[in-house]
Each structure stands twice: as structure tokens, then as C-alpha cells.
């Protein structure tokens, strides 16, 4: 496959763009692979990519029931940060953030990483203490964050009303190298790189059963026939409980709809990402000028990819309070995704009771930011049976009561 470069763009401009190749192949499934990954979202594709890149395992198929990146990966608000409280979280999220810094070069695909800075507003004394604590924890973990005063908040984001009618801004947890990336491009970039290594990405191929023999996985049944494998990775976010049931085990997860919306495009007015936990809403401005707004999760389990209407009202009310200048903007579109929530708001990257079967799920409202780190760790876990990045995130922690409580860091959906 030809590399993308400035020279290639110039060459194709001169010949009417007739020389571009397909970004990835659409092959027919083989009878058997060394590894099958279920789910062509960011986490599944990144797992496949690092299996090939770091361990030379390329006889891999990624099976997707819909289209590539059509799950939460293509529906999220793209916030990237690593300012979590607990050490295992900081390690995997910071690994991901640092991989994002050079991912465009690594994949030879522009994922539009924009480290514009992420600010989490403190609007109560409890939040001030919580974020100061996180800043201290981050300093020990080698994650660069700082707690900033209200005047710095105003300087970084002039459109914020720091005197807020209900909750004045008392400061913020600021991560200068946090930011955003283009979500589709992350999925497409990994897919292209996997295809280039000879892996099969098979879309419109729903897994309907997990085949096993003597407690070991032997393959999957799909809408395109049975396919064998030595190892299986289940990476299906909101559908994890459903697919785990096919493999014969249960997960401590709930699936709920999380929604987002964008406004009509306006001139650039905000060059940071702001999250307001107390009033609950978060906002950034896309390169097209739309204000990208994140809402909350539905308060009940469901599999709709819409989200309930009253959340739009609640989120917009919270953000109008924080950014009064958006009050007359029109909403352009709204959508939702199904997120998989664990009780401690931390993910599961784990072996399972079925030998040869691994699971990566539970990223809930915040797994876009972790895609490269999660793929890196999951690939190591699947290739070697253990990884320092995933060690704390095993399924056994729920039985042993060893929770990784990130309910504050993940308190606002992001
Ligand atoms: C509205 C919204 C906003 C968000 N904002 C942020 C944010 O700002 N920052 C952040 O870090 N995170 C955010 N998230 C969370 C983030 O999007 C997810 O954690 C992440 O994308 C999960 O990626 P994934 O690859 O695990 O899942 P997905 O991208 O959902 O991929 C799973 C894939 O598995 C496929 N699949 C399911 N069942 C089967 C089957 N039986 N057979 C074959 N394929 C199957 C699905 O079709 C899907 O494509 C947000 C999520 C939503 C919904």
C-alpha cells in the first residue's frame, strides 16, 4: 500500500486523484485465524494493530456486525485526557495519551490530534479539594496537570461565566496536553494499518455464537458462517454482556445510552475543552466551528442509540449557565451510543473463564481517550498472557473487592 505524504497529494492533484488506493481490503473470511477480535471499534482495531506491530501476530480477523467505527468510536465527543486518580488508571490513560501524540506518524494517517488543553471546572468546595488531590496524585504518577485559579480559567476560556448564577467557578484541574482527535480517523487509521499487515477486517459479519470444546474457545458462528480461531478477543462495548453470554459467562456491567449534540457552526470562540461536573455538561469547538456538547447517561438500562430527550434540556441548561453566549445557538444534530458501565467506573481487560477468550470492555463514557493504551495492553495480554498495563483491570477484582474507584474522574460523561 502506498504511503500518504505531501508528495503523494501533489502527485494525485496533477492526475485528477486517480491513483489513490482503497484504504483497506474487504476480504472473504478464512476458515480459521490465529486470533479473532469481535468488534471493529477503536479498541478492537487497536488490539489487532499492536498484536501485529508489537508481537508479529498478523493472522488476525476483526469481525464487525455493522460498519467500521460505527459504534461508540464514531459517536463520541473525542475528549482525550489522562488526569485520573488511581495509579493503574493513570498508567493506561497516560500511555494512551502519549501514543496519541505521535499516532498520525505511526499510522501514516492524520488522526488530527489536537492537544488544546482540557479543563475540569471546580464549582463546589468539595470539587476544589477533589481536583487538588487529583493534581497531587498526578504529580506522583508523572502525569502533568495543575490546579488553576478562576482568573486563569477566564484567561484560558474567555467565554466562561466564572460568576455563574448557581455555582461560581472556584478553579479548575487543567491538563495542557489533553485535547481531542478525529474519532473516525482513529478507527480508519488503525484499520488501514491492520489491512496493510495482511489482517482481515470483515464488516457486516455479526457474531451469533461462540464455539467451545472442553472449556476452550475454538471459534465463532457468524452471519457469514463458522470461523475457527485459537484465541478470541471480545471488544464490543455496549454489547459485551450479550456476547459474553454466548461465551458462557456473565459480566458486572450495565449498558445505557449516552448522548451528545452539536450546534450550528460559528466562528472560533473557544480553543480548549471544558467539562463542568457539578452542573453536568461539557463542550469543545470542532474544526468546522460546531460546539460539540456532551450530555449525560440515561438513568435506566437500554440499548437505544438515541438517548432520552430530557437530557438534552438538562445539558443545555447547564451549559447556558456556564457559557451564556451559546443561549441562542441552534442545535444541528443529536445522537447516542450504548456505553458499558462497571460499578467502579474502571474498565475490564481480562482473561475469562473460557480458556483462550479475552475481554476488553467497561470503558463506559470515557474510552475514546484510552484506545491506543488499551490496544497496547490488550495485545500484550492476548499474546503473552499478562501485561503490566492491564494487570489491575482483571475480572477477579469484582470478586475480591479490589475496586479501582474512578467515580470522581469519570463523574461527568466524557
Ligand atoms: C455520546 C458519547 C460521547 C462520548 N464521549 C467520549 C469522550 O469525549 N471521550 C472519551 O474518551 N470517550 C467518550 N465516549 C466513550 C467512547 O466512545 C467509548 O468508550 C469507546 O468508543 C469504546 O470503543 P470500543 O471500541 O470499545 O467500542 P465501539 O466503538 O462501540 O465498538 C464496538 C463494536 O462492536 C460491534 N459489535 C457489537 N456486537 C457485535 C457482534 N455480535 N458481532 C460483531 N460485532 C459486534 C459494534 O457494532 C461496534 O462497532 C463517548 C461515548 C458516547 C456514546
Short mmCIF file of C-alpha atoms and ligand atoms in Angstrom, two decimals:
data_model
loop_
_atom_site.label_atom_id
_atom_site.label_comp_id
_atom_site.label_asym_id
_atom_site.label_seq_id
_atom_site.Cartn_x
_atom_site.Cartn_y
_atom_site.Cartn_z
CA UNK A 1 0.00 0.00 0.00
CA UNK A 2 1.33 3.45 -0.93
CA UNK A 3 2.23 5.84 1.90
CA UNK A 4 0.36 9.10 2.31
CA UNK A 5 2.69 12.11 2.01
CA UNK A 6 2.78 15.73 0.80
CA UNK A 7 4.42 14.39 -2.37
CA UNK A 8 1.53 11.91 -2.93
CA UNK A 9 -1.05 14.72 -2.55
CA UNK A 10 0.80 16.85 -5.12
CA UNK A 11 1.12 13.86 -7.50
CA UNK A 12 -2.57 12.98 -7.24
CA UNK A 13 -3.60 16.62 -7.66
CA UNK A 14 -1.82 16.55 -11.04
CA UNK A 15 -3.58 13.38 -12.19
CA UNK A 16 -7.14 14.01 -11.03
CA UNK A 17 -6.83 11.81 -7.93
CA UNK A 18 -6.99 8.63 -9.99
CA UNK A 19 -4.09 6.92 -8.20
CA UNK A 20 -5.40 6.61 -4.62
CA UNK A 21 -5.77 3.02 -3.43
CA UNK A 22 -8.54 1.62 -1.25
CA UNK A 23 -7.64 2.29 2.37
CA UNK A 24 -8.40 -1.28 3.48
CA UNK A 25 -9.40 -4.54 1.79
CA UNK A 26 -12.78 -6.27 2.17
CA UNK A 27 -11.81 -9.97 2.06
CA UNK A 28 -13.95 -13.09 2.42
CA UNK A 29 -13.45 -14.79 5.80
CA UNK A 30 -10.94 -17.67 6.00
CA UNK A 31 -11.87 -20.95 7.71
CA UNK A 32 -9.55 -20.21 10.64
CA UNK A 33 -7.36 -17.47 12.14
CA UNK A 34 -4.83 -17.42 14.98
CA UNK A 35 -6.80 -14.58 16.58
CA UNK A 36 -10.31 -13.25 16.09
CA UNK A 37 -11.32 -9.91 17.53
CA UNK A 38 -15.07 -9.24 17.74
CA UNK A 39 -15.81 -5.53 17.23
CA UNK A 40 -14.18 -3.07 14.81
CA UNK A 41 -14.34 -0.08 17.14
CA UNK A 42 -11.19 1.73 18.22
CA UNK A 43 -10.32 -0.76 20.96
CA UNK A 44 -10.74 -3.85 18.76
CA UNK A 45 -8.77 -2.36 15.89
CA UNK A 46 -6.00 -1.05 18.17
CA UNK A 47 -5.71 -4.50 19.77
CA UNK A 48 -5.29 -6.07 16.33
CA UNK A 49 -2.78 -3.40 15.28
CA UNK A 50 -0.50 -3.86 18.32
CA UNK A 51 -0.78 -7.67 18.05
CA UNK A 52 0.80 -7.27 14.62
CA UNK A 53 3.17 -4.41 15.35
CA UNK A 54 4.48 -5.49 18.77
CA UNK A 55 4.21 -9.30 18.55
CA UNK A 56 4.25 -10.15 14.84
CA UNK A 57 0.83 -11.88 15.06
CA UNK A 58 -0.88 -11.00 11.79
CA UNK A 59 -3.14 -13.98 11.04
CA UNK A 60 -5.93 -11.95 12.63
CA UNK A 61 -9.55 -11.17 11.70
CA UNK A 62 -11.58 -8.30 13.13
CA UNK A 63 -15.31 -9.08 12.78
CA UNK A 64 -17.81 -6.23 12.81
CA UNK A 65 -21.58 -6.58 12.69
CA UNK A 66 -22.12 -3.10 11.28
CA UNK A 67 -19.53 -0.80 9.81
CA UNK A 68 -16.07 0.08 10.97
CA UNK A 69 -16.14 2.63 13.81
CA UNK A 70 -19.97 2.73 13.70
CA UNK A 71 -20.30 2.01 17.44
CA UNK A 72 -19.25 4.40 20.19
CA UNK A 73 -15.95 5.12 18.48
CA UNK A 74 -17.72 7.10 15.76
CA UNK A 75 -20.25 8.65 18.17
CA UNK A 76 -18.16 10.16 20.95
CA UNK A 77 -17.13 13.72 21.75
CA UNK A 78 -13.42 12.86 21.34
CA UNK A 79 -12.02 14.20 24.61
CA UNK A 80 -8.54 12.92 25.42
CA UNK A 81 -7.04 13.33 28.90
CA UNK A 82 -5.23 11.21 31.48
CA UNK A 83 -5.92 13.06 34.76
CA UNK A 84 -7.35 10.06 36.64
CA UNK A 85 -6.86 9.45 40.35
CA UNK A 86 -5.75 5.84 40.77
CA UNK A 87 -2.29 4.62 39.66
CA UNK A 88 -3.42 1.80 37.28
CA UNK A 89 -5.79 4.25 35.53
CA UNK A 90 -3.15 6.96 35.22
CA UNK A 91 -0.75 4.39 33.74
CA UNK A 92 -3.08 3.17 30.96
CA UNK A 93 -4.65 6.57 30.15
CA UNK A 94 -1.26 8.32 30.08
CA UNK A 95 0.18 5.56 27.90
CA UNK A 96 -2.75 6.18 25.54
CA UNK A 97 -2.36 9.97 25.62
CA UNK A 98 1.34 9.74 24.88
CA UNK A 99 0.72 7.30 22.00
CA UNK A 100 -1.88 9.75 20.61
CA UNK A 101 0.86 12.42 20.39
CA UNK A 102 2.59 10.51 17.57
CA UNK A 103 -0.22 8.27 16.30
CA UNK A 104 -0.60 10.13 12.98
CA UNK A 105 3.06 9.46 12.16
CA UNK A 106 2.90 5.90 13.46
CA UNK A 107 -0.17 5.00 11.36
CA UNK A 108 0.73 7.29 8.43
CA UNK A 109 -2.82 8.63 8.78
CA UNK A 110 -3.80 12.07 10.05
CA UNK A 111 -5.90 11.47 13.16
CA UNK A 112 -6.00 15.24 13.80
CA UNK A 113 -4.75 15.03 17.39
CA UNK A 114 -5.23 18.48 18.86
CA UNK A 115 -3.63 18.90 22.31
CA UNK A 116 -5.54 22.10 23.01
CA UNK A 117 -5.89 21.53 26.77
CA UNK A 118 -8.69 20.13 28.92
CA UNK A 119 -10.15 21.96 31.88
CA UNK A 120 -12.39 20.36 34.54
CA UNK A 121 -14.16 23.11 36.44
CA UNK A 122 -14.38 23.06 40.23
CA UNK A 123 -17.68 24.69 41.23
CA UNK A 124 -18.02 23.49 44.84
CA UNK A 125 -15.53 23.31 47.70
CA UNK A 126 -15.71 19.51 47.53
CA UNK A 127 -14.65 19.64 43.88
CA UNK A 128 -11.78 22.01 44.71
CA UNK A 129 -10.46 19.54 47.28
CA UNK A 130 -11.06 16.58 44.93
CA UNK A 131 -9.22 18.13 41.98
CA UNK A 132 -6.35 19.39 44.16
CA UNK A 133 -5.99 15.82 45.36
CA UNK A 134 -6.01 14.55 41.76
CA UNK A 135 -3.35 17.12 40.79
CA UNK A 136 -1.12 15.85 43.65
CA UNK A 137 -1.75 12.22 42.64
CA UNK A 138 -0.95 13.07 39.01
CA UNK A 139 2.33 14.72 40.06
CA UNK A 140 3.37 11.45 41.73
CA UNK A 141 2.27 9.45 38.67
CA UNK A 142 4.24 11.62 36.24
CA UNK A 143 1.06 12.96 34.61
CA UNK A 144 1.30 16.70 34.00
CA UNK A 145 -1.73 18.53 35.42
CA UNK A 146 -2.23 21.56 37.67
CA UNK A 147 -4.98 23.14 39.69
CA UNK A 148 -5.56 26.67 38.34
CA UNK A 149 -7.31 29.68 39.90
CA UNK A 150 -10.50 31.31 38.47
CA UNK A 151 -8.62 34.21 36.79
CA UNK A 152 -6.51 31.67 34.84
CA UNK A 153 -9.72 29.82 33.88
CA UNK A 154 -11.10 33.07 32.45
CA UNK A 155 -7.84 33.73 30.62
CA UNK A 156 -7.83 30.26 29.06
CA UNK A 157 -11.51 30.37 28.13
CA UNK A 158 -12.88 33.93 27.98
CA UNK A 159 -16.45 32.82 27.15
CA UNK A 160 -16.93 31.17 30.57
CA UNK A 161 -19.11 32.98 33.07
CA UNK A 162 -16.96 32.43 36.15
CA UNK A 163 -19.51 34.13 38.44
CA UNK A 164 -22.19 31.51 37.49
CA UNK A 165 -25.72 32.13 38.80
CA UNK A 166 -25.77 28.98 40.93
CA UNK A 167 -22.15 27.79 41.07
CA UNK A 168 -19.28 30.27 40.60
CA UNK A 169 -16.08 28.80 39.17
CA UNK A 170 -13.63 28.27 42.05
CA UNK A 171 -10.77 26.89 39.93
CA UNK A 172 -10.09 24.01 37.56
CA UNK A 173 -8.00 20.93 37.02
CA UNK A 174 -6.02 21.78 33.87
CA UNK A 175 -4.21 19.33 31.61
CA UNK A 176 -2.43 21.33 28.93
CA UNK A 177 -1.57 18.30 26.74
CA UNK A 178 -5.08 16.87 26.83
CA UNK A 179 -7.34 17.62 23.87
CA UNK A 180 -9.22 15.97 21.05
CA UNK A 181 -8.66 13.84 17.93
CA UNK A 182 -10.82 12.96 14.94
CA UNK A 183 -12.76 9.83 16.03
CA UNK A 184 -13.42 8.29 12.60
CA UNK A 185 -9.81 8.84 11.62
CA UNK A 186 -8.61 6.86 14.64
CA UNK A 187 -10.71 3.86 13.53
CA UNK A 188 -9.82 4.31 9.86
CA UNK A 189 -6.10 4.80 10.55
CA UNK A 190 -5.86 1.61 12.62
CA UNK A 191 -7.97 -0.30 10.06
CA UNK A 192 -5.73 0.76 7.19
CA UNK A 193 -2.59 -0.19 9.12
CA UNK A 194 -4.08 -3.60 10.07
CA UNK A 195 -5.12 -4.28 6.48
CA UNK A 196 -1.62 -3.34 5.35
CA UNK A 197 -0.22 -6.04 7.67
CA UNK A 198 -2.46 -8.61 5.97
CA UNK A 199 -5.14 -8.78 8.65
CA UNK A 200 -8.79 -9.24 7.63
CA UNK A 201 -11.33 -6.61 8.61
CA UNK A 202 -14.72 -8.12 7.88
CA UNK A 203 -17.69 -5.77 8.10
CA UNK A 204 -21.36 -6.80 8.18
CA UNK A 205 -20.36 -10.01 9.92
CA UNK A 206 -22.26 -10.41 13.19
CA UNK A 207 -21.04 -12.95 15.72
CA UNK A 208 -24.04 -15.01 16.80
CA UNK A 209 -22.34 -17.69 18.88
CA UNK A 210 -19.02 -18.62 20.50
CA UNK A 211 -17.86 -22.16 19.78
CA UNK A 212 -16.06 -24.06 22.54
CA UNK A 213 -14.69 -27.51 23.26
CA UNK A 214 -13.59 -28.79 26.67
CA UNK A 215 -13.59 -25.33 28.26
CA UNK A 216 -11.56 -23.79 25.39
CA UNK A 217 -12.63 -21.44 22.65
CA UNK A 218 -12.44 -22.92 19.14
CA UNK A 219 -14.14 -20.25 17.05
CA UNK A 220 -17.29 -18.26 16.43
CA UNK A 221 -20.53 -18.64 14.50
CA UNK A 222 -21.37 -15.61 12.39
CA UNK A 223 -23.89 -14.39 9.87
CA UNK A 224 -21.22 -15.32 7.28
CA UNK A 225 -20.62 -18.84 8.57
CA UNK A 226 -18.47 -20.51 11.24
CA UNK A 227 -14.89 -19.26 11.64
CA UNK A 228 -12.26 -21.01 13.75
CA UNK A 229 -9.61 -19.38 15.97
CA UNK A 230 -7.05 -20.20 18.66
CA UNK A 231 -7.68 -17.00 20.61
CA UNK A 232 -10.71 -14.74 20.80
CA UNK A 233 -10.93 -11.11 21.91
CA UNK A 234 -14.38 -9.72 22.75
CA UNK A 235 -14.25 -5.95 22.30
CA UNK A 236 -17.85 -4.88 21.77
CA UNK A 237 -18.51 -2.10 24.36
CA UNK A 238 -22.29 -1.81 24.97
CA UNK A 239 -22.91 -5.34 23.66
CA UNK A 240 -20.38 -7.01 25.97
CA UNK A 241 -22.94 -8.66 28.25
CA UNK A 242 -24.73 -10.10 25.25
CA UNK A 243 -21.59 -11.58 23.63
CA UNK A 244 -20.21 -12.80 27.00
CA UNK A 245 -23.42 -14.75 27.45
CA UNK A 246 -22.68 -16.53 24.14
CA UNK A 247 -19.28 -17.47 25.61
CA UNK A 248 -20.92 -18.80 28.78
CA UNK A 249 -20.05 -16.19 31.43
CA UNK A 250 -21.62 -13.09 32.96
CA UNK A 251 -20.18 -9.60 33.40
CA UNK A 252 -20.66 -6.98 36.16
CA UNK A 253 -21.84 -4.41 33.60
CA UNK A 254 -24.84 -2.27 32.77
CA UNK A 255 -25.49 -0.91 29.27
CA UNK A 256 -27.01 2.56 28.99
CA UNK A 257 -27.43 5.18 26.31
CA UNK A 258 -25.14 8.23 26.39
CA UNK A 259 -25.84 11.12 24.09
CA UNK A 260 -24.19 14.15 22.53
CA UNK A 261 -25.22 17.02 20.27
CA UNK A 262 -23.64 19.70 18.13
CA UNK A 263 -24.72 23.26 17.41
CA UNK A 264 -24.70 25.05 14.11
CA UNK A 265 -21.15 26.15 13.19
CA UNK A 266 -19.94 29.53 14.45
CA UNK A 267 -16.68 31.49 14.33
CA UNK A 268 -13.85 30.20 16.55
CA UNK A 269 -14.65 31.24 20.14
CA UNK A 270 -13.16 28.52 22.33
CA UNK A 271 -9.83 26.74 21.90
CA UNK A 272 -9.88 24.47 24.96
CA UNK A 273 -12.14 21.64 26.16
CA UNK A 274 -14.24 22.47 29.23
CA UNK A 275 -16.01 19.98 31.49
CA UNK A 276 -18.40 21.15 34.19
CA UNK A 277 -19.12 18.28 36.53
CA UNK A 278 -21.43 19.93 39.05
CA UNK A 279 -23.92 21.38 36.58
CA UNK A 280 -23.12 18.44 34.25
CA UNK A 281 -22.14 19.30 30.73
CA UNK A 282 -19.02 19.63 28.63
CA UNK A 283 -18.17 21.46 25.48
CA UNK A 284 -15.47 21.99 22.86
CA UNK A 285 -15.46 23.54 19.40
CA UNK A 286 -14.88 21.36 16.36
CA UNK A 287 -12.65 22.38 13.46
CA UNK A 288 -15.85 23.06 11.49
CA UNK A 289 -16.98 25.52 14.15
CA UNK A 290 -19.76 23.46 15.72
CA UNK A 291 -19.98 23.50 19.51
CA UNK A 292 -19.66 19.82 20.50
CA UNK A 293 -21.73 19.19 23.60
CA UNK A 294 -21.81 16.08 25.76
CA UNK A 295 -24.82 15.08 27.79
CA UNK A 296 -25.40 12.51 30.49
CA UNK A 297 -26.29 8.85 30.52
CA UNK A 298 -29.90 7.72 30.69
CA UNK A 299 -30.88 6.74 34.21
CA UNK A 300 -32.06 3.29 33.12
CA UNK A 301 -30.52 0.37 31.23
CA UNK A 302 -31.24 0.32 27.50
CA UNK A 303 -29.83 -0.42 24.06
CA UNK A 304 -31.17 2.57 22.13
CA UNK A 305 -28.61 4.63 20.21
CA UNK A 306 -30.59 7.83 20.84
CA UNK A 307 -30.77 8.85 24.49
CA UNK A 308 -33.80 10.38 26.17
CA UNK A 309 -34.97 13.88 25.31
CA UNK A 310 -34.96 15.45 28.78
CA UNK A 311 -31.16 15.05 28.93
CA UNK A 312 -30.75 17.48 26.06
CA UNK A 313 -32.69 20.07 28.03
CA UNK A 314 -30.70 19.43 31.24
CA UNK A 315 -27.34 19.57 29.49
CA UNK A 316 -28.14 22.68 27.51
CA UNK A 317 -29.48 24.41 30.63
CA UNK A 318 -26.22 23.62 32.47
CA UNK A 319 -24.07 24.88 29.62
CA UNK A 320 -26.06 28.07 29.04
CA UNK A 321 -25.38 28.85 32.70
CA UNK A 322 -21.64 28.28 32.16
CA UNK A 323 -21.39 29.84 28.68
CA UNK A 324 -24.25 32.39 28.32
CA UNK A 325 -23.18 33.27 24.75
CA UNK A 326 -24.44 29.89 23.43
CA UNK A 327 -28.04 30.58 24.51
CA UNK A 328 -29.26 31.48 21.03
CA UNK A 329 -27.40 28.80 19.06
CA UNK A 330 -29.44 26.27 17.13
CA UNK A 331 -28.88 22.55 17.60
CA UNK A 332 -27.73 20.91 14.39
CA UNK A 333 -27.96 17.23 15.31
CA UNK A 334 -28.07 14.83 18.23
CA UNK A 335 -27.14 11.15 18.59
CA UNK A 336 -26.38 8.47 21.15
CA UNK A 337 -24.29 5.38 21.77
CA UNK A 338 -24.56 2.41 24.14
CA UNK A 339 -21.94 2.56 26.86
CA UNK A 340 -20.92 -0.28 29.16
CA UNK A 341 -20.64 0.82 32.79
CA UNK A 342 -18.91 -1.04 35.62
CA UNK A 343 -19.62 -0.31 39.29
CA UNK A 344 -16.18 1.24 39.92
CA UNK A 345 -16.21 3.15 36.60
CA UNK A 346 -12.99 1.42 35.51
CA UNK A 347 -12.61 -0.89 32.51
CA UNK A 348 -12.20 -4.65 32.32
CA UNK A 349 -9.21 -6.03 30.36
CA UNK A 350 -9.06 -9.64 31.30
CA UNK A 351 -8.81 -13.34 30.71
CA UNK A 352 -12.20 -15.00 31.06
CA UNK A 353 -13.43 -18.33 32.46
CA UNK A 354 -13.29 -19.64 28.86
CA UNK A 355 -9.69 -20.62 28.01
CA UNK A 356 -8.29 -18.60 25.08
CA UNK A 357 -11.05 -15.98 25.33
CA UNK A 358 -10.23 -12.44 26.48
CA UNK A 359 -12.43 -9.44 27.09
CA UNK A 360 -11.91 -5.68 26.83
CA UNK A 361 -14.94 -3.66 27.94
CA UNK A 362 -16.36 -1.40 30.65
CA UNK A 363 -14.87 1.83 29.27
CA UNK A 364 -18.24 3.41 29.86
CA UNK A 365 -18.45 7.08 28.97
CA UNK A 366 -14.70 7.59 28.60
CA UNK A 367 -12.97 5.03 26.42
CA UNK A 368 -12.07 7.04 23.33
CA UNK A 369 -9.12 8.63 25.11
CA UNK A 370 -7.71 5.24 26.05
CA UNK A 371 -7.83 3.49 22.67
CA UNK A 372 -4.08 3.28 21.95
CA UNK A 373 -3.13 2.33 25.53
CA UNK A 374 -5.92 -0.21 25.79
CA UNK A 375 -4.99 -1.78 22.44
CA UNK A 376 -1.33 -1.90 23.52
CA UNK A 377 -2.14 -3.63 26.83
CA UNK A 378 -4.81 -5.95 25.43
CA UNK A 379 -2.46 -7.11 22.65
CA UNK A 380 0.22 -7.93 25.25
CA UNK A 381 -2.34 -9.74 27.41
CA UNK A 382 -3.52 -11.83 24.44
CA UNK A 383 -0.02 -12.53 23.12
CA UNK A 384 1.81 -13.22 26.41
CA UNK A 385 -0.97 -14.00 28.90
CA UNK A 386 -0.21 -10.94 31.07
CA UNK A 387 0.51 -7.22 30.76
CA UNK A 388 1.57 -4.65 33.38
CA UNK A 389 -0.92 -2.20 31.85
CA UNK A 390 -3.92 -4.50 32.29
CA UNK A 391 -2.93 -6.42 35.47
CA UNK A 392 -5.19 -4.39 37.80
CA UNK A 393 -8.20 -4.49 35.47
CA UNK A 394 -8.97 -8.24 35.66
CA UNK A 395 -12.46 -9.58 36.18
CA UNK A 396 -11.41 -11.13 39.51
CA UNK A 397 -11.28 -7.67 41.13
CA UNK A 398 -15.07 -7.70 41.46
CA UNK A 399 -14.97 -11.00 43.34
CA UNK A 400 -12.07 -9.86 45.52
CA UNK A 401 -13.46 -6.38 46.21
CA UNK A 402 -10.30 -4.73 44.78
CA UNK A 403 -12.12 -1.87 43.04
CA UNK A 404 -10.37 0.89 41.10
CA UNK A 405 -12.72 3.67 42.06
CA UNK A 406 -12.79 6.36 39.36
CA UNK A 407 -16.29 7.64 40.04
CA UNK A 408 -14.94 11.20 40.50
CA UNK A 409 -12.65 11.23 37.46
CA UNK A 410 -15.44 9.73 35.36
CA UNK A 411 -18.22 11.58 37.16
CA UNK A 412 -19.08 13.65 34.12
CA UNK A 413 -19.75 11.69 30.95
CA UNK A 414 -16.93 12.37 28.50
C1 LIG B 1 -22.12 10.22 23.11
C2 LIG B 1 -20.81 9.66 23.58
C3 LIG B 1 -19.79 10.54 23.93
C4 LIG B 1 -18.57 10.04 24.37
N1 LIG B 1 -17.54 10.92 24.61
C5 LIG B 1 -16.31 10.45 24.92
C6 LIG B 1 -15.22 11.37 25.04
O1 LIG B 1 -15.35 12.58 24.86
N2 LIG B 1 -14.00 10.86 25.39
C7 LIG B 1 -13.81 9.53 25.62
O2 LIG B 1 -12.71 9.15 25.98
N3 LIG B 1 -14.82 8.63 25.45
C8 LIG B 1 -16.07 9.06 25.10
N4 LIG B 1 -17.11 8.18 24.93
C9 LIG B 1 -16.88 6.74 25.17
C10 LIG B 1 -16.19 6.09 23.98
O3 LIG B 1 -16.85 6.43 22.79
C11 LIG B 1 -16.18 4.58 24.15
O4 LIG B 1 -15.70 4.21 25.42
C12 LIG B 1 -15.27 3.92 23.10
O5 LIG B 1 -15.50 4.44 21.83
C13 LIG B 1 -15.49 2.43 23.10
O6 LIG B 1 -14.80 1.90 22.00
P1 LIG B 1 -14.96 0.38 21.63
O7 LIG B 1 -14.05 0.10 20.51
O8 LIG B 1 -14.79 -0.42 22.88
O9 LIG B 1 -16.50 0.23 21.26
P2 LIG B 1 -17.30 0.54 19.92
O10 LIG B 1 -16.71 1.67 19.16
O11 LIG B 1 -18.74 0.65 20.31
O12 LIG B 1 -17.06 -0.76 19.06
C14 LIG B 1 -17.66 -2.00 19.36
C15 LIG B 1 -18.08 -2.62 18.05
O13 LIG B 1 -18.52 -3.94 18.28
C16 LIG B 1 -19.52 -4.22 17.31
N5 LIG B 1 -20.28 -5.40 17.76
C17 LIG B 1 -21.15 -5.48 18.80
N6 LIG B 1 -21.67 -6.72 18.87
C18 LIG B 1 -21.14 -7.42 17.84
C19 LIG B 1 -21.31 -8.76 17.38
N7 LIG B 1 -22.14 -9.63 17.97
N8 LIG B 1 -20.60 -9.15 16.28
C20 LIG B 1 -19.75 -8.31 15.64
N9 LIG B 1 -19.57 -7.02 16.04
C21 LIG B 1 -20.25 -6.59 17.13
C22 LIG B 1 -20.33 -2.94 17.27
O14 LIG B 1 -21.10 -2.83 16.08
C23 LIG B 1 -19.26 -1.88 17.39
O15 LIG B 1 -18.84 -1.36 16.15
C24 LIG B 1 -18.36 8.63 24.50
C25 LIG B 1 -19.39 7.75 24.14
C26 LIG B 1 -20.59 8.25 23.68
C27 LIG B 1 -21.67 7.30 23.28
#
